[in-house]
Amino acid sequence: MKRILAGLFAGAVFGAGLSISGLINPAKVNAFLDVAGNWDPSLAFVMLGAVAVTAIGYRLVWKRERPLLETVFSLPTRRDIDGNLLAGAALFGIGWGLAGVCPGPALAGLGFGATATLVFVAAMIAGMIAARQFGGFPERLKSRDGTGADARV
Amino acid sequence: MRIYEYIYEAKERAFPFSLRDVWLGLGQEEPVEHFTPISSLIGGGLIGLSAVLLMLLSGRIAGISGITSGLLSLKWSADTPWRLAFVVGLIAAPLALMAAGQKPEITFVASLPVMVLAGFVVGFGTVLGGGCTSGHGVCGIARLSPRSIIATLIFMAFGIATVFVVRHVLSGG
């Protein structure tokens, strides 16, 4: 139960961040990517704020032996750059540029019920299922202590 | 004459319709966005806070594509309940903010057929590449993961290139 509440709370803070930052707005994302047009650098500030807080916060958290609700930190351990990483990131970038939507804002915007959001999320789920068939993502990654907890990224 | 103006003119001779209309939807105007450094920095800080909370409480990376695609395997796992709860919180928070009078502006830039194509490519690409803006772009960069740093540089570059091609090369803007 505590784990579920932790997920709910973290998800809600994430959703609030997407909403307040403007990342939930496809037009704003597109204006950030449009460096040769009316460039809106706001999203660089989103990245700056998010990465700074995470980088400092993670290091404080990792001073602990274990998380509050689990026995181990589940972290990705792969360091190799492979073709799937490069091709996947490139494809994601193309889709992100076309629609101005990435997975977080797509889900966070679902509650407003816009057809464009619903269509995007349905297609995104289809793409994810297709990629899983293709062999992407669900590899089991070792946790920090090497016990093989199921962490993905 | 810049090279993309030349390409645009060649395109206009071959196909005398506007690809901007195909992308934005017929007759749609491109919205103009305004610089919002303060709210963007605060919102970004909240995204970071969420990532730190999930690490402190559950020891997990807050990667949205990983959380979502993890839910798509039909097997119920130990991770399924918190992942579902995360998505519920993610959807509920913007609605709660709207109820509190903070309705976010949401303006779409792509027509429905383009949304279908883009959605599929985003889903496929994030699972193939093992992460998206959150897992690679925020959590991965904060961890100084070489995979995430490379992935973020690539999806940023391809995002910028795609917008450049659609807005300026094909549409002549």
PDB file of C-alpha atoms in Angstrom, chain A residues 30-102:
ATOM      1  CA  ASN A  30       7.629  22.888 -30.786  1.00  0.00           C
ATOM      2  CA  ALA A  31       8.635  26.498 -30.219  1.00  0.00           C
ATOM      3  CA  PHE A  32      11.587  25.230 -28.163  1.00  0.00           C
ATOM      4  CA  LEU A  33      12.690  22.891 -30.958  1.00  0.00           C
ATOM      5  CA  ASP A  34      12.235  25.645 -33.586  1.00  0.00           C
ATOM      6  CA  VAL A  35      15.672  27.209 -33.134  1.00  0.00           C
ATOM      7  CA  ALA A  36      15.554  28.841 -36.591  1.00  0.00           C
ATOM      8  CA  GLY A  37      12.127  30.421 -36.047  1.00  0.00           C
ATOM      9  CA  ASN A  38      10.514  32.197 -33.076  1.00  0.00           C
ATOM     10  CA  TRP A  39      12.632  30.240 -30.604  1.00  0.00           C
ATOM     11  CA  ASP A  40      11.174  29.923 -27.105  1.00  0.00           C
ATOM     12  CA  PRO A  41      13.994  28.727 -24.813  1.00  0.00           C
ATOM     13  CA  SER A  42      11.651  28.093 -21.844  1.00  0.00           C
ATOM     14  CA  LEU A  43      12.050  24.315 -21.977  1.00  0.00           C
ATOM     15  CA  ALA A  44      15.782  24.656 -21.428  1.00  0.00           C
ATOM     16  CA  PHE A  45      14.782  26.033 -18.019  1.00  0.00           C
ATOM     17  CA  VAL A  46      12.568  22.995 -17.422  1.00  0.00           C
ATOM     18  CA  MET A  47      15.520  20.714 -18.144  1.00  0.00           C
ATOM     19  CA  LEU A  48      17.826  22.849 -16.022  1.00  0.00           C
ATOM     20  CA  GLY A  49      15.476  22.806 -13.028  1.00  0.00           C
ATOM     21  CA  ALA A  50      14.698  19.104 -13.344  1.00  0.00           C
ATOM     22  CA  VAL A  51      18.276  17.897 -13.859  1.00  0.00           C
ATOM     23  CA  ALA A  52      19.696  20.135 -11.098  1.00  0.00           C
ATOM     24  CA  VAL A  53      17.170  18.971  -8.489  1.00  0.00           C
ATOM     25  CA  THR A  54      17.508  15.326  -9.543  1.00  0.00           C
ATOM     26  CA  ALA A  55      21.320  15.348  -9.652  1.00  0.00           C
ATOM     27  CA  ILE A  56      21.619  16.832  -6.149  1.00  0.00           C
ATOM     28  CA  GLY A  57      18.659  14.889  -4.704  1.00  0.00           C
ATOM     29  CA  TYR A  58      19.854  11.517  -6.052  1.00  0.00           C
ATOM     30  CA  ARG A  59      23.254  11.953  -4.429  1.00  0.00           C
ATOM     31  CA  LEU A  60      21.674  12.763  -1.083  1.00  0.00           C
ATOM     32  CA  VAL A  61      19.313   9.773  -1.375  1.00  0.00           C
ATOM     33  CA  TRP A  62      22.147   7.399  -2.360  1.00  0.00           C
ATOM     34  CA  LYS A  63      23.924   8.145   0.924  1.00  0.00           C
ATOM     35  CA  ARG A  64      21.275   5.867   2.403  1.00  0.00           C
ATOM     36  CA  GLU A  65      21.806   2.111   2.334  1.00  0.00           C
ATOM     37  CA  ARG A  66      18.373   1.473   0.839  1.00  0.00           C
ATOM     38  CA  PRO A  67      15.186   3.288  -0.159  1.00  0.00           C
ATOM     39  CA  LEU A  68      12.502   3.784   2.490  1.00  0.00           C
ATOM     40  CA  LEU A  69      10.065   1.221   1.082  1.00  0.00           C
ATOM     41  CA  GLU A  70      12.301  -1.282  -0.741  1.00  0.00           C
ATOM     42  CA  THR A  71      15.430  -3.240   0.054  1.00  0.00           C
ATOM     43  CA  VAL A  72      17.541  -2.038  -2.895  1.00  0.00           C
ATOM     44  CA  PHE A  73      17.920   0.837  -5.340  1.00  0.00           C
ATOM     45  CA  SER A  74      16.959  -0.464  -8.802  1.00  0.00           C
ATOM     46  CA  LEU A  75      19.255   1.318 -11.218  1.00  0.00           C
ATOM     47  CA  PRO A  76      20.160   0.673 -14.848  1.00  0.00           C
ATOM     48  CA  THR A  77      23.722  -0.589 -15.145  1.00  0.00           C
ATOM     49  CA  ARG A  78      24.248  -0.710 -18.905  1.00  0.00           C
ATOM     50  CA  ARG A  79      26.902   1.656 -20.220  1.00  0.00           C
ATOM     51  CA  ASP A  80      27.274   0.417 -23.798  1.00  0.00           C
ATOM     52  CA  ILE A  81      26.047   2.506 -26.707  1.00  0.00           C
ATOM     53  CA  ASP A  82      24.260   0.139 -29.088  1.00  0.00           C
ATOM     54  CA  GLY A  83      22.303   0.484 -32.307  1.00  0.00           C
ATOM     55  CA  ASN A  84      18.932   0.196 -30.586  1.00  0.00           C
ATOM     56  CA  LEU A  85      19.761   3.156 -28.344  1.00  0.00           C
ATOM     57  CA  LEU A  86      20.832   5.327 -31.289  1.00  0.00           C
ATOM     58  CA  ALA A  87      17.962   4.322 -33.604  1.00  0.00           C
ATOM     59  CA  GLY A  88      15.385   4.525 -30.827  1.00  0.00           C
ATOM     60  CA  ALA A  89      16.481   7.995 -29.726  1.00  0.00           C
ATOM     61  CA  ALA A  90      16.493   9.201 -33.348  1.00  0.00           C
ATOM     62  CA  LEU A  91      12.968   7.876 -33.989  1.00  0.00           C
ATOM     63  CA  PHE A  92      11.727   9.371 -30.740  1.00  0.00           C
ATOM     64  CA  GLY A  93      13.230  12.741 -31.715  1.00  0.00           C
ATOM     65  CA  ILE A  94      11.449  12.694 -35.079  1.00  0.00           C
ATOM     66  CA  GLY A  95       8.070  11.940 -33.464  1.00  0.00           C
ATOM     67  CA  TRP A  96       8.694  14.532 -30.737  1.00  0.00           C
ATOM     68  CA  GLY A  97       9.449  17.151 -33.399  1.00  0.00           C
ATOM     69  CA  LEU A  98       6.378  16.281 -35.487  1.00  0.00           C
ATOM     70  CA  ALA A  99       3.840  16.411 -32.639  1.00  0.00           C
ATOM     71  CA  GLY A 100       5.553  18.370 -29.846  1.00  0.00           C
ATOM     72  CA  VAL A 101       4.506  15.583 -27.485  1.00  0.00           C
ATOM     73  CA  CYS A 102       6.604  13.100 -25.508  1.00  0.00           C
TER      74      CYS A 102
END
